[in-house]
């Protein structure tokens, strides 16, 4: 008979749990000191929050007609940004995917650059491009294009890396050249993923493009900035509501299209 | 011998898709005014290249608290506190929108609606509203991240609650455990690793967001960036972007390793 059979198995990890908890607490407290967190301030400002919400609950509906055309511009910017990024991403992904026969050294350099691009948020890109190209939608479109390029390429080349090699071998053995292998062996397997990622990027770009105008990169964001600086919360409410409706509508349409495609 | 014809329906569908995409593209293109490009763009590009190749290394650390490292630490602190705040707030939202036995459907669908409504808002808009409430600074950024992330985290949390295995909780009940015992010995051990993993994932996103909050005045590294951009000090912009790239990459690697350990 094994001794102490009736004792329960020893509990493990209690010490580990407490060290983790202590470390977490230290991190939280340090962060709170660095950032001057002041919940008291939040409580004392609840009146201000109430005032803003009160103002926002009476939207200035006449403002809708003013923001409609910048809203359309926002949608156009998102479309163009996504399209340019996506068009560039297609050949690029085919090149950098590890299972495609491209120059290994060169494609890893490209992947490295791609990773760097993806770390920069689009609003930062937009801020840089506004400084370069001046205020207007062009800066926003370039920023969105670069962001979509980074995102679509990453997702797409990862799908290309998981494809079935069978068709490629079959094509190779029947003497197809590289272009024919791409056309008949690779693309048919991944094209639906591509459209899916493009739609995904488009959804994100719609959200992002609504605020690009705030830093001067075109679209409805400039009106948001104007309304906020004039303390016209009734107009802010209209803009936020419109953005909400557009994002919901685009998400809905894009989901429908996705169902059709896949 | 003839080869089989390629399927026709497929080709028509492809052409139609491309045509629709093209029409949308042309519509979008026609409406944008491209007259906004500055004549000095090329000169600017040259000075950007000049600045980026000679970053302002002196800005990395000055010891006065207004340098790159201090502000990156502040950005990180904003992301940490925002993420922790949102993970705590998301737990009730997650349970609210998770479907469970013996509960009306209206409860979970209303919860799902609320969290997807929050998800629709760009975080920057929340930041702008919080700046109006608590004044510009890091705290507004923390609140924006804390509230903005609820939409995403609550969705993830509720999905893992729905996918939970009920075996352990039934065993605890069978062994005579009360509700608190079920929570501590069956529910939490299953959910905590998944929740932590999602929270870490959201933290990676929050770090990226925290770098842009400063553009609208909500603290962190974005504030000196927008100043440097406005004053065209490209060497300063270069070093800040470099700092952001390094920080985001390092955080992604650390958080990815931690997530692998968890699941």
Short mmCIF file of C-alpha atoms in Angstrom, two decimals:
data_model
loop_
_atom_site.label_atom_id
_atom_site.label_comp_id
_atom_site.label_asym_id
_atom_site.label_seq_id
_atom_site.Cartn_x
_atom_site.Cartn_y
_atom_site.Cartn_z
CA UNK A 1 0.00 0.00 0.00
CA UNK A 2 1.20 3.46 -0.83
CA UNK A 3 1.63 5.57 2.30
CA UNK A 4 -0.45 8.69 2.77
CA UNK A 5 -2.82 7.60 0.07
CA UNK A 6 -5.68 9.55 1.55
CA UNK A 7 -3.92 12.92 1.51
CA UNK A 8 -4.87 15.21 -1.27
CA UNK A 9 -2.27 16.14 -3.88
CA UNK A 10 -0.21 19.11 -2.77
CA UNK A 11 -1.40 22.43 -4.04
CA UNK A 12 1.15 23.92 -6.34
CA UNK A 13 1.80 27.41 -7.52
CA UNK A 14 0.53 29.37 -4.56
CA UNK A 15 3.85 31.17 -4.13
CA UNK A 16 4.05 31.77 -7.86
CA UNK A 17 0.55 33.17 -7.84
CA UNK A 18 1.41 35.64 -5.10
CA UNK A 19 4.65 36.81 -6.74
CA UNK A 20 2.75 37.40 -9.98
CA UNK A 21 0.08 39.32 -8.09
CA UNK A 22 2.64 41.44 -6.26
CA UNK A 23 4.47 42.21 -9.48
CA UNK A 24 1.23 43.18 -11.14
CA UNK A 25 0.34 45.47 -8.24
CA UNK A 26 3.77 47.12 -8.38
CA UNK A 27 3.35 47.68 -12.13
CA UNK A 28 -0.13 49.16 -11.63
CA UNK A 29 0.96 51.49 -8.83
CA UNK A 30 4.06 52.67 -10.72
CA UNK A 31 1.97 53.26 -13.84
CA UNK A 32 -0.60 55.18 -11.84
CA UNK A 33 2.12 57.40 -10.36
CA UNK A 34 3.69 58.03 -13.78
CA UNK A 35 0.41 58.99 -15.38
CA UNK A 36 -1.02 60.99 -12.44
CA UNK A 37 -4.19 58.95 -12.23
CA UNK A 38 -6.77 60.85 -10.27
CA UNK A 39 -10.12 59.17 -9.93
CA UNK A 40 -11.16 61.92 -7.56
CA UNK A 41 -10.82 64.32 -10.48
CA UNK A 42 -13.10 62.07 -12.50
CA UNK A 43 -15.70 62.12 -9.73
CA UNK A 44 -15.54 65.88 -9.32
CA UNK A 45 -15.87 66.26 -13.06
CA UNK A 46 -18.93 64.05 -13.28
CA UNK A 47 -20.99 67.25 -13.44
CA UNK A 48 -19.05 68.24 -16.55
CA UNK A 49 -19.70 64.80 -18.04
CA UNK A 50 -23.37 65.21 -17.23
CA UNK A 51 -23.38 68.60 -18.93
CA UNK A 52 -21.76 67.15 -22.08
CA UNK A 53 -24.19 64.24 -22.20
CA UNK A 54 -27.10 66.60 -21.60
CA UNK A 55 -25.94 68.78 -24.52
CA UNK A 56 -25.39 65.73 -26.68
CA UNK A 57 -28.88 64.44 -26.04
CA UNK A 58 -30.28 67.27 -28.18
CA UNK A 59 -28.52 66.68 -31.51
CA UNK A 60 -28.48 69.55 -33.98
CA UNK A 61 -30.17 67.67 -36.83
CA UNK A 62 -29.77 70.56 -39.27
CA UNK A 63 -26.02 69.88 -39.15
CA UNK A 64 -26.53 66.57 -40.97
CA UNK A 65 -26.70 68.31 -44.34
CA UNK A 66 -23.37 70.05 -43.64
CA UNK A 67 -21.45 66.90 -42.76
CA UNK A 68 -22.90 64.71 -45.46
CA UNK A 69 -20.40 65.61 -48.16
CA UNK A 70 -17.30 65.23 -45.92
CA UNK A 71 -18.81 61.92 -44.86
CA UNK A 72 -18.88 60.77 -48.48
CA UNK A 73 -15.30 61.97 -48.80
CA UNK A 74 -14.39 59.84 -45.77
CA UNK A 75 -15.92 56.76 -47.41
CA UNK A 76 -14.12 57.53 -50.67
CA UNK A 77 -10.84 57.90 -48.82
CA UNK A 78 -11.31 54.55 -47.12
CA UNK A 79 -12.13 52.90 -50.47
CA UNK A 80 -9.12 54.36 -52.25
CA UNK A 81 -6.74 53.70 -49.37
CA UNK A 82 -7.88 50.10 -49.12
CA UNK A 83 -7.76 49.62 -52.90
CA UNK A 84 -4.23 50.99 -53.36
CA UNK A 85 -2.95 49.03 -50.38
CA UNK A 86 -4.68 45.85 -51.51
CA UNK A 87 -3.49 46.09 -55.12
CA UNK A 88 0.11 46.45 -53.93
CA UNK A 89 -0.32 43.69 -51.37
CA UNK A 90 -1.27 41.02 -53.93
CA UNK A 91 2.02 40.59 -55.84
CA UNK A 92 4.00 41.43 -52.74
CA UNK A 93 2.43 38.60 -50.72
CA UNK A 94 3.02 36.13 -53.55
CA UNK A 95 6.66 37.14 -53.49
CA UNK A 96 7.37 37.07 -49.75
CA UNK A 97 5.51 33.84 -48.88
CA UNK A 98 8.10 31.29 -47.79
CA UNK A 99 6.86 28.46 -50.01
CA UNK A 100 7.11 30.53 -53.20
CA UNK A 101 10.38 30.17 -55.03
CA UNK A 102 11.71 33.67 -54.61
CA UNK A 103 15.07 34.99 -53.50
CA UNK A 104 15.20 33.96 -49.82
CA UNK A 105 17.45 36.77 -48.62
CA UNK A 106 15.53 39.49 -50.45
CA UNK A 107 12.13 38.25 -49.32
CA UNK A 108 13.22 38.15 -45.67
CA UNK A 109 14.40 41.74 -45.97
CA UNK A 110 10.96 42.62 -47.38
CA UNK A 111 9.25 40.78 -44.52
CA UNK A 112 11.36 42.73 -42.02
CA UNK A 113 10.32 46.04 -43.61
CA UNK A 114 6.73 44.84 -43.56
CA UNK A 115 6.93 44.17 -39.82
CA UNK A 116 8.24 47.67 -39.24
CA UNK A 117 5.44 49.21 -41.29
CA UNK A 118 2.87 47.30 -39.27
CA UNK A 119 4.07 48.70 -35.96
CA UNK A 120 3.18 52.29 -36.91
CA UNK A 121 -0.48 53.20 -36.26
CA UNK A 122 -2.24 54.78 -39.23
CA UNK A 123 -2.98 58.04 -37.45
CA UNK A 124 0.76 58.51 -36.96
CA UNK A 125 1.36 57.81 -40.64
CA UNK A 126 -1.37 60.29 -41.50
CA UNK A 127 0.21 62.95 -39.27
CA UNK A 128 3.52 62.50 -41.07
CA UNK A 129 1.89 62.65 -44.51
CA UNK A 130 -0.09 65.75 -43.64
CA UNK A 131 3.23 67.42 -42.94
CA UNK A 132 4.58 66.23 -46.30
CA UNK A 133 1.66 66.68 -48.67
CA UNK A 134 -0.26 69.37 -46.87
CA UNK A 135 -3.75 69.29 -45.37
CA UNK A 136 -6.27 67.29 -47.40
CA UNK A 137 -7.52 63.83 -48.20
CA UNK A 138 -4.42 62.83 -50.15
CA UNK A 139 -2.36 62.45 -46.96
CA UNK A 140 -5.11 60.34 -45.44
CA UNK A 141 -5.38 58.08 -48.48
CA UNK A 142 -1.63 57.42 -48.50
CA UNK A 143 -1.67 56.63 -44.78
CA UNK A 144 -4.62 54.25 -45.18
CA UNK A 145 -2.97 52.63 -48.22
CA UNK A 146 0.24 51.93 -46.34
CA UNK A 147 -1.65 50.58 -43.35
CA UNK A 148 -3.87 48.31 -45.49
CA UNK A 149 -0.84 47.17 -47.45
CA UNK A 150 0.90 46.08 -44.25
CA UNK A 151 -2.13 44.33 -42.88
CA UNK A 152 -3.39 42.59 -46.03
CA UNK A 153 0.11 41.45 -46.99
CA UNK A 154 0.76 39.93 -43.57
CA UNK A 155 -2.53 38.03 -43.46
CA UNK A 156 -2.41 37.04 -47.13
CA UNK A 157 1.13 35.71 -47.27
CA UNK A 158 0.42 33.66 -44.18
CA UNK A 159 -2.52 32.03 -45.99
CA UNK A 160 -0.37 31.43 -49.05
CA UNK A 161 2.10 29.61 -46.83
CA UNK A 162 -0.58 27.12 -45.80
CA UNK A 163 -1.73 26.09 -49.30
CA UNK A 164 -1.80 22.56 -50.63
CA UNK A 165 1.39 21.87 -52.62
CA UNK A 166 -0.26 19.14 -54.74
CA UNK A 167 -1.57 21.32 -57.58
CA UNK A 168 1.77 23.12 -57.79
CA UNK A 169 3.67 19.85 -58.17
CA UNK A 170 1.18 18.64 -60.76
CA UNK A 171 1.64 21.81 -62.78
CA UNK A 172 5.40 21.63 -62.44
CA UNK A 173 5.52 18.05 -63.66
CA UNK A 174 3.48 18.97 -66.71
CA UNK A 175 5.99 21.71 -67.54
CA UNK A 176 4.23 24.87 -66.44
CA UNK A 177 6.29 28.01 -65.96
CA UNK A 178 6.23 30.18 -62.84
CA UNK A 179 3.43 32.42 -64.07
CA UNK A 180 1.23 29.44 -64.96
CA UNK A 181 1.91 27.86 -61.57
CA UNK A 182 0.76 31.10 -59.92
CA UNK A 183 -2.27 31.46 -62.16
CA UNK A 184 -3.57 27.87 -61.95
CA UNK A 185 -1.92 26.41 -58.85
CA UNK A 186 -1.65 29.15 -56.23
CA UNK A 187 -4.19 31.90 -56.85
CA UNK A 188 -7.33 29.73 -57.09
CA UNK A 189 -6.52 28.35 -53.64
CA UNK A 190 -6.11 31.71 -51.90
CA UNK A 191 -8.17 34.27 -53.81
CA UNK A 192 -11.17 34.06 -51.46
CA UNK A 193 -8.90 34.70 -48.47
CA UNK A 194 -7.57 37.74 -50.26
CA UNK A 195 -11.02 39.28 -50.73
CA UNK A 196 -11.85 38.48 -47.13
CA UNK A 197 -8.76 40.33 -45.85
CA UNK A 198 -9.43 43.27 -48.16
CA UNK A 199 -12.93 43.61 -46.71
CA UNK A 200 -11.51 43.34 -43.21
CA UNK A 201 -8.98 46.10 -43.95
CA UNK A 202 -11.79 48.20 -45.42
CA UNK A 203 -13.85 47.91 -42.22
CA UNK A 204 -10.88 49.04 -40.14
CA UNK A 205 -10.13 51.86 -42.58
CA UNK A 206 -13.68 53.20 -42.36
CA UNK A 207 -13.31 53.51 -38.59
CA UNK A 208 -9.88 55.08 -38.93
CA UNK A 209 -10.79 57.49 -41.72
CA UNK A 210 -13.52 59.07 -39.60
CA UNK A 211 -10.89 60.53 -37.29
CA UNK A 212 -8.15 61.25 -39.83
CA UNK A 213 -9.62 64.69 -40.47
CA UNK A 214 -8.95 65.62 -36.87
CA UNK A 215 -5.26 65.93 -37.70
CA UNK A 216 -5.96 67.46 -41.13
CA UNK A 217 -6.02 64.38 -43.34
CA UNK A 218 -9.44 64.91 -44.91
CA UNK A 219 -12.96 63.69 -44.30
CA UNK A 220 -15.49 64.19 -41.55
CA UNK A 221 -12.92 64.38 -38.73
CA UNK A 222 -12.26 68.06 -39.35
CA UNK A 223 -15.89 68.82 -38.55
CA UNK A 224 -15.58 66.84 -35.35
CA UNK A 225 -12.58 68.91 -34.40
CA UNK A 226 -14.41 72.14 -35.26
CA UNK A 227 -17.51 71.20 -33.29
CA UNK A 228 -15.44 70.19 -30.27
CA UNK A 229 -13.40 73.39 -30.25
CA UNK A 230 -16.59 75.47 -30.56
CA UNK A 231 -18.04 73.45 -27.64
CA UNK A 232 -21.02 72.54 -29.82
CA UNK A 233 -21.84 69.16 -28.31
CA UNK A 234 -25.16 69.04 -30.14
CA UNK A 235 -23.12 68.91 -33.37
CA UNK A 236 -20.59 66.48 -31.90
CA UNK A 237 -23.50 64.18 -31.16
CA UNK A 238 -24.68 64.36 -34.78
CA UNK A 239 -21.22 63.53 -36.10
CA UNK A 240 -20.74 60.63 -33.68
CA UNK A 241 -24.18 59.26 -34.55
CA UNK A 242 -23.44 59.49 -38.27
CA UNK A 243 -20.10 57.74 -37.86
CA UNK A 244 -21.87 55.06 -35.82
CA UNK A 245 -24.49 54.51 -38.52
CA UNK A 246 -21.94 54.43 -41.35
CA UNK A 247 -19.66 51.98 -39.54
CA UNK A 248 -22.61 49.70 -38.76
CA UNK A 249 -23.87 49.90 -42.37
CA UNK A 250 -20.43 49.19 -43.85
CA UNK A 251 -19.91 46.28 -41.46
CA UNK A 252 -23.29 44.87 -42.48
CA UNK A 253 -22.64 45.23 -46.22
CA UNK A 254 -19.17 43.82 -45.90
CA UNK A 255 -20.46 40.81 -43.95
CA UNK A 256 -23.05 40.16 -46.69
CA UNK A 257 -20.40 40.38 -49.38
CA UNK A 258 -18.16 38.06 -47.37
CA UNK A 259 -20.93 35.45 -47.13
CA UNK A 260 -21.39 35.64 -50.89
CA UNK A 261 -17.69 35.29 -51.59
CA UNK A 262 -16.79 32.44 -49.26
CA UNK B 1 -8.66 15.00 -78.01
CA UNK B 2 -9.98 18.20 -76.53
CA UNK B 3 -9.55 19.53 -73.04
CA UNK B 4 -12.67 20.14 -70.97
CA UNK B 5 -13.90 23.72 -71.22
CA UNK B 6 -13.27 25.92 -68.20
CA UNK B 7 -16.45 26.40 -66.16
CA UNK B 8 -18.28 29.41 -67.56
CA UNK B 9 -20.30 30.53 -64.53
CA UNK B 10 -17.16 31.06 -62.52
CA UNK B 11 -15.60 33.33 -65.09
CA UNK B 12 -18.74 35.45 -65.42
CA UNK B 13 -18.81 35.81 -61.65
CA UNK B 14 -15.17 36.91 -61.53
CA UNK B 15 -15.72 39.47 -64.27
CA UNK B 16 -18.82 40.81 -62.53
CA UNK B 17 -16.95 41.13 -59.23
CA UNK B 18 -14.06 42.95 -60.84
CA UNK B 19 -16.47 45.24 -62.68
CA UNK B 20 -18.29 46.17 -59.48
CA UNK B 21 -14.99 46.79 -57.71
CA UNK B 22 -13.84 48.95 -60.62
CA UNK B 23 -17.03 51.03 -60.61
CA UNK B 24 -16.72 51.66 -56.86
CA UNK B 25 -13.07 52.55 -57.34
CA UNK B 26 -13.79 55.04 -60.13
CA UNK B 27 -16.61 56.58 -58.10
CA UNK B 28 -14.27 57.05 -55.17
CA UNK B 29 -11.48 58.41 -57.35
CA UNK B 30 -13.65 60.94 -59.14
CA UNK B 31 -14.76 62.57 -55.90
CA UNK B 32 -11.40 63.30 -54.33
CA UNK B 33 -9.79 66.64 -54.96
CA UNK B 34 -6.08 66.14 -55.38
CA UNK B 35 -5.22 69.82 -55.51
CA UNK B 36 -4.09 69.70 -51.90
CA UNK B 37 -0.56 68.53 -52.66
CA UNK B 38 2.01 71.11 -51.72
CA UNK B 39 4.43 72.31 -54.35
CA UNK B 40 7.17 71.92 -51.79
CA UNK B 41 6.43 68.20 -51.28
CA UNK B 42 9.65 67.07 -52.91
CA UNK B 43 11.75 69.43 -50.79
CA UNK B 44 9.95 68.20 -47.71
CA UNK B 45 10.66 64.60 -48.64
CA UNK B 46 14.33 65.48 -48.98
CA UNK B 47 14.44 67.09 -45.54
CA UNK B 48 12.54 64.14 -44.08
CA UNK B 49 15.11 61.73 -45.47
CA UNK B 50 17.84 63.99 -44.12
CA UNK B 51 16.19 64.06 -40.68
CA UNK B 52 15.39 60.35 -40.54
CA UNK B 53 18.93 59.36 -41.45
CA UNK B 54 20.27 61.65 -38.71
CA UNK B 55 17.87 61.10 -35.81
CA UNK B 56 18.10 63.39 -32.81
CA UNK B 57 19.93 60.98 -30.47
CA UNK B 58 20.21 63.70 -27.84
CA UNK B 59 16.44 63.42 -27.27
CA UNK B 60 16.60 59.80 -26.14
CA UNK B 61 17.48 60.67 -22.55
CA UNK B 62 17.86 64.11 -21.05
CA UNK B 63 16.93 63.31 -17.46
CA UNK B 64 14.27 66.01 -17.31
CA UNK B 65 11.29 63.72 -17.83
CA UNK B 66 10.41 65.20 -21.22
CA UNK B 67 12.60 62.86 -23.26
CA UNK B 68 11.88 59.83 -25.44
CA UNK B 69 12.38 57.14 -22.81
CA UNK B 70 10.29 58.86 -20.11
CA UNK B 71 7.47 59.47 -22.57
CA UNK B 72 7.60 55.92 -23.92
CA UNK B 73 7.35 54.69 -20.32
CA UNK B 74 4.37 57.00 -19.83
CA UNK B 75 2.78 55.62 -23.01
CA UNK B 76 3.31 52.10 -21.75
CA UNK B 77 1.80 53.04 -18.38
CA UNK B 78 -1.28 54.42 -20.16
CA UNK B 79 -1.64 51.16 -22.10
CA UNK B 80 -1.20 49.03 -18.96
CA UNK B 81 -3.72 50.92 -16.86
CA UNK B 82 -6.19 51.22 -19.73
CA UNK B 83 -5.99 47.50 -20.40
CA UNK B 84 -6.37 46.56 -16.74
CA UNK B 85 -9.32 48.91 -16.36
CA UNK B 86 -11.02 47.51 -19.44
CA UNK B 87 -10.38 43.90 -18.46
CA UNK B 88 -12.09 44.51 -15.12
CA UNK B 89 -14.99 46.36 -16.75
CA UNK B 90 -15.33 43.68 -19.42
CA UNK B 91 -15.92 40.80 -16.99
CA UNK B 92 -19.50 41.82 -16.12
CA UNK B 93 -20.13 42.70 -19.77
CA UNK B 94 -18.78 39.30 -20.82
CA UNK B 95 -21.08 37.43 -18.43
CA UNK B 96 -23.97 39.66 -19.49
CA UNK B 97 -23.61 38.85 -23.17
CA UNK B 98 -22.78 35.15 -22.80
CA UNK B 99 -25.67 32.80 -23.53
CA UNK B 100 -26.30 30.35 -20.73
CA UNK B 101 -28.92 27.79 -19.85
CA UNK B 102 -32.19 28.92 -18.35
CA UNK B 103 -31.75 32.54 -19.35
CA UNK B 104 -33.84 34.61 -21.69
CA UNK B 105 -32.26 35.32 -25.04
CA UNK B 106 -32.99 39.02 -24.72
CA UNK B 107 -30.43 39.30 -21.90
CA UNK B 108 -27.50 37.99 -23.90
CA UNK B 109 -28.47 39.73 -27.13
CA UNK B 110 -28.82 43.09 -25.40
CA UNK B 111 -25.36 42.58 -23.90
CA UNK B 112 -23.97 41.69 -27.32
CA UNK B 113 -25.57 44.80 -28.79
CA UNK B 114 -24.07 47.09 -26.15
CA UNK B 115 -20.56 45.70 -26.58
CA UNK B 116 -20.71 45.89 -30.36
CA UNK B 117 -21.95 49.47 -30.10
CA UNK B 118 -18.89 50.30 -27.98
CA UNK B 119 -16.70 48.47 -30.52
CA UNK B 120 -17.93 50.76 -33.28
CA UNK B 121 -16.43 53.87 -31.73
CA UNK B 122 -12.95 54.87 -32.74
CA UNK B 123 -10.91 55.18 -29.52
CA UNK B 124 -9.82 58.66 -30.52
CA UNK B 125 -13.39 59.95 -30.28
CA UNK B 126 -13.65 58.54 -26.77
CA UNK B 127 -10.33 60.20 -25.95
CA UNK B 128 -11.67 63.54 -27.20
CA UNK B 129 -14.76 63.21 -25.02
CA UNK B 130 -12.74 62.25 -21.94
CA UNK B 131 -10.38 65.17 -22.51
CA UNK B 132 -13.42 67.41 -22.26
CA UNK B 133 -14.35 65.74 -18.99
CA UNK B 134 -11.04 65.40 -17.11
CA UNK B 135 -8.81 67.76 -19.07
CA UNK B 136 -5.96 66.89 -21.43
CA UNK B 137 -3.37 64.42 -20.21
CA UNK B 138 -2.64 60.75 -19.62
CA UNK B 139 -5.70 60.16 -17.48
CA UNK B 140 -8.03 60.95 -20.37
CA UNK B 141 -6.06 58.45 -22.47
CA UNK B 142 -6.38 55.75 -19.83
CA UNK B 143 -10.12 56.27 -19.58
CA UNK B 144 -10.48 56.18 -23.38
CA UNK B 145 -8.57 52.92 -23.67
CA UNK B 146 -10.34 51.51 -20.63
CA UNK B 147 -13.80 52.12 -22.03
CA UNK B 148 -12.96 51.58 -25.70
CA UNK B 149 -11.57 48.08 -25.19
CA UNK B 150 -14.74 46.83 -23.51
CA UNK B 151 -16.32 46.20 -26.90
CA UNK B 152 -13.63 43.79 -27.98
CA UNK B 153 -12.78 42.15 -24.66
CA UNK B 154 -16.40 41.57 -23.66
CA UNK B 155 -16.94 39.74 -26.95
CA UNK B 156 -13.90 37.51 -26.40
CA UNK B 157 -14.78 36.89 -22.74
CA UNK B 158 -18.37 35.98 -23.50
CA UNK B 159 -17.22 33.57 -26.22
CA UNK B 160 -14.94 31.73 -23.82
CA UNK B 161 -17.69 31.67 -21.18
CA UNK B 162 -20.02 30.10 -23.73
CA UNK B 163 -17.39 27.54 -24.73
CA UNK B 164 -16.72 26.57 -21.12
CA UNK B 165 -16.81 22.89 -20.16
CA UNK B 166 -19.58 22.26 -17.58
CA UNK B 167 -18.08 18.98 -16.34
CA UNK B 168 -15.92 20.46 -13.57
CA UNK B 169 -18.69 22.65 -12.16
CA UNK B 170 -21.09 19.67 -12.10
CA UNK B 171 -18.45 17.63 -10.28
CA UNK B 172 -18.04 20.35 -7.66
CA UNK B 173 -21.82 20.47 -7.19
CA UNK B 174 -21.94 16.66 -6.97
CA UNK B 175 -19.25 16.72 -4.29
CA UNK B 176 -21.36 19.16 -2.30
CA UNK B 177 -19.73 22.45 -3.24
CA UNK B 178 -21.70 25.66 -2.97
CA UNK B 179 -21.80 28.46 -5.55
CA UNK B 180 -18.61 30.11 -4.30
CA UNK B 181 -16.79 26.76 -4.50
CA UNK B 182 -18.06 26.27 -8.06
CA UNK B 183 -16.73 29.69 -8.95
CA UNK B 184 -13.30 29.14 -7.37
CA UNK B 185 -12.65 25.51 -8.29
CA UNK B 186 -14.46 25.07 -11.61
CA UNK B 187 -15.26 28.34 -13.34
CA UNK B 188 -12.24 30.51 -12.62
CA UNK B 189 -9.51 27.90 -13.29
CA UNK B 190 -11.00 27.44 -16.75
CA UNK B 191 -11.61 31.06 -17.60
CA UNK B 192 -8.62 32.87 -16.12
CA UNK B 193 -5.97 31.62 -18.60
CA UNK B 194 -8.18 32.44 -21.58
CA UNK B 195 -9.14 35.84 -20.21
CA UNK B 196 -5.48 36.62 -19.55
CA UNK B 197 -4.51 35.59 -23.05
CA UNK B 198 -7.14 37.84 -24.63
CA UNK B 199 -6.20 40.66 -22.29
CA UNK B 200 -2.56 40.40 -23.34
CA UNK B 201 -3.62 40.47 -26.99
CA UNK B 202 -5.66 43.59 -26.31
CA UNK B 203 -2.67 45.05 -24.47
CA UNK B 204 -0.62 44.78 -27.68
CA UNK B 205 -3.30 46.80 -29.48
CA UNK B 206 -3.53 49.27 -26.59
CA UNK B 207 0.20 50.01 -26.83
CA UNK B 208 -0.29 51.00 -30.47
CA UNK B 209 -3.31 53.16 -29.59
CA UNK B 210 -1.49 54.78 -26.69
CA UNK B 211 1.12 56.12 -29.11
CA UNK B 212 -1.52 58.07 -31.05
CA UNK B 213 -3.56 59.36 -28.10
CA UNK B 214 -1.09 62.20 -27.70
CA UNK B 215 -1.96 63.51 -31.17
CA UNK B 216 -5.25 64.76 -29.73
CA UNK B 217 -3.82 65.68 -26.33
CA UNK B 218 -4.40 62.55 -24.27
CA UNK B 219 -0.83 62.02 -23.07
CA UNK B 220 2.07 59.82 -24.06
CA UNK B 221 4.59 59.94 -26.87
CA UNK B 222 2.08 61.32 -29.42
CA UNK B 223 2.26 64.80 -27.89
CA UNK B 224 5.96 65.53 -28.64
CA UNK B 225 5.48 63.82 -32.00
CA UNK B 226 2.78 66.23 -33.11
CA UNK B 227 4.89 69.17 -31.85
CA UNK B 228 7.91 67.91 -33.76
CA UNK B 229 5.78 67.45 -36.90
CA UNK B 230 4.33 70.94 -36.66
CA UNK B 231 7.76 72.49 -36.22
CA UNK B 232 9.18 70.30 -39.03
CA UNK B 233 12.00 68.96 -36.84
CA UNK B 234 12.40 65.75 -38.81
CA UNK B 235 15.35 64.49 -36.79
CA UNK B 236 13.09 64.57 -33.73
CA UNK B 237 10.24 62.87 -35.64
CA UNK B 238 12.70 60.22 -36.80
CA UNK B 239 13.88 59.33 -33.31
CA UNK B 240 10.31 59.25 -31.94
CA UNK B 241 9.11 56.92 -34.71
CA UNK B 242 12.15 54.73 -34.13
CA UNK B 243 11.33 54.64 -30.43
CA UNK B 244 7.72 53.64 -31.14
CA UNK B 245 8.78 50.91 -33.57
CA UNK B 246 11.22 49.44 -31.05
CA UNK B 247 8.75 49.60 -28.18
CA UNK B 248 5.86 48.05 -30.12
CA UNK B 249 8.09 45.27 -31.45
CA UNK B 250 9.52 44.44 -28.02
CA UNK B 251 6.06 44.45 -26.41
CA UNK B 252 4.69 42.19 -29.17
CA UNK B 253 7.50 39.69 -28.65
CA UNK B 254 7.18 39.61 -24.84
CA UNK B 255 3.40 39.43 -24.90
CA UNK B 256 3.44 36.75 -27.61
CA UNK B 257 5.78 34.60 -25.48
CA UNK B 258 3.54 35.04 -22.43
CA UNK B 259 0.46 34.11 -24.43
CA UNK B 260 2.13 30.95 -25.69
CA UNK B 261 2.84 29.98 -22.08
CA UNK B 262 -0.76 30.56 -21.05
CA UNK B 263 -2.61 28.53 -23.63
#
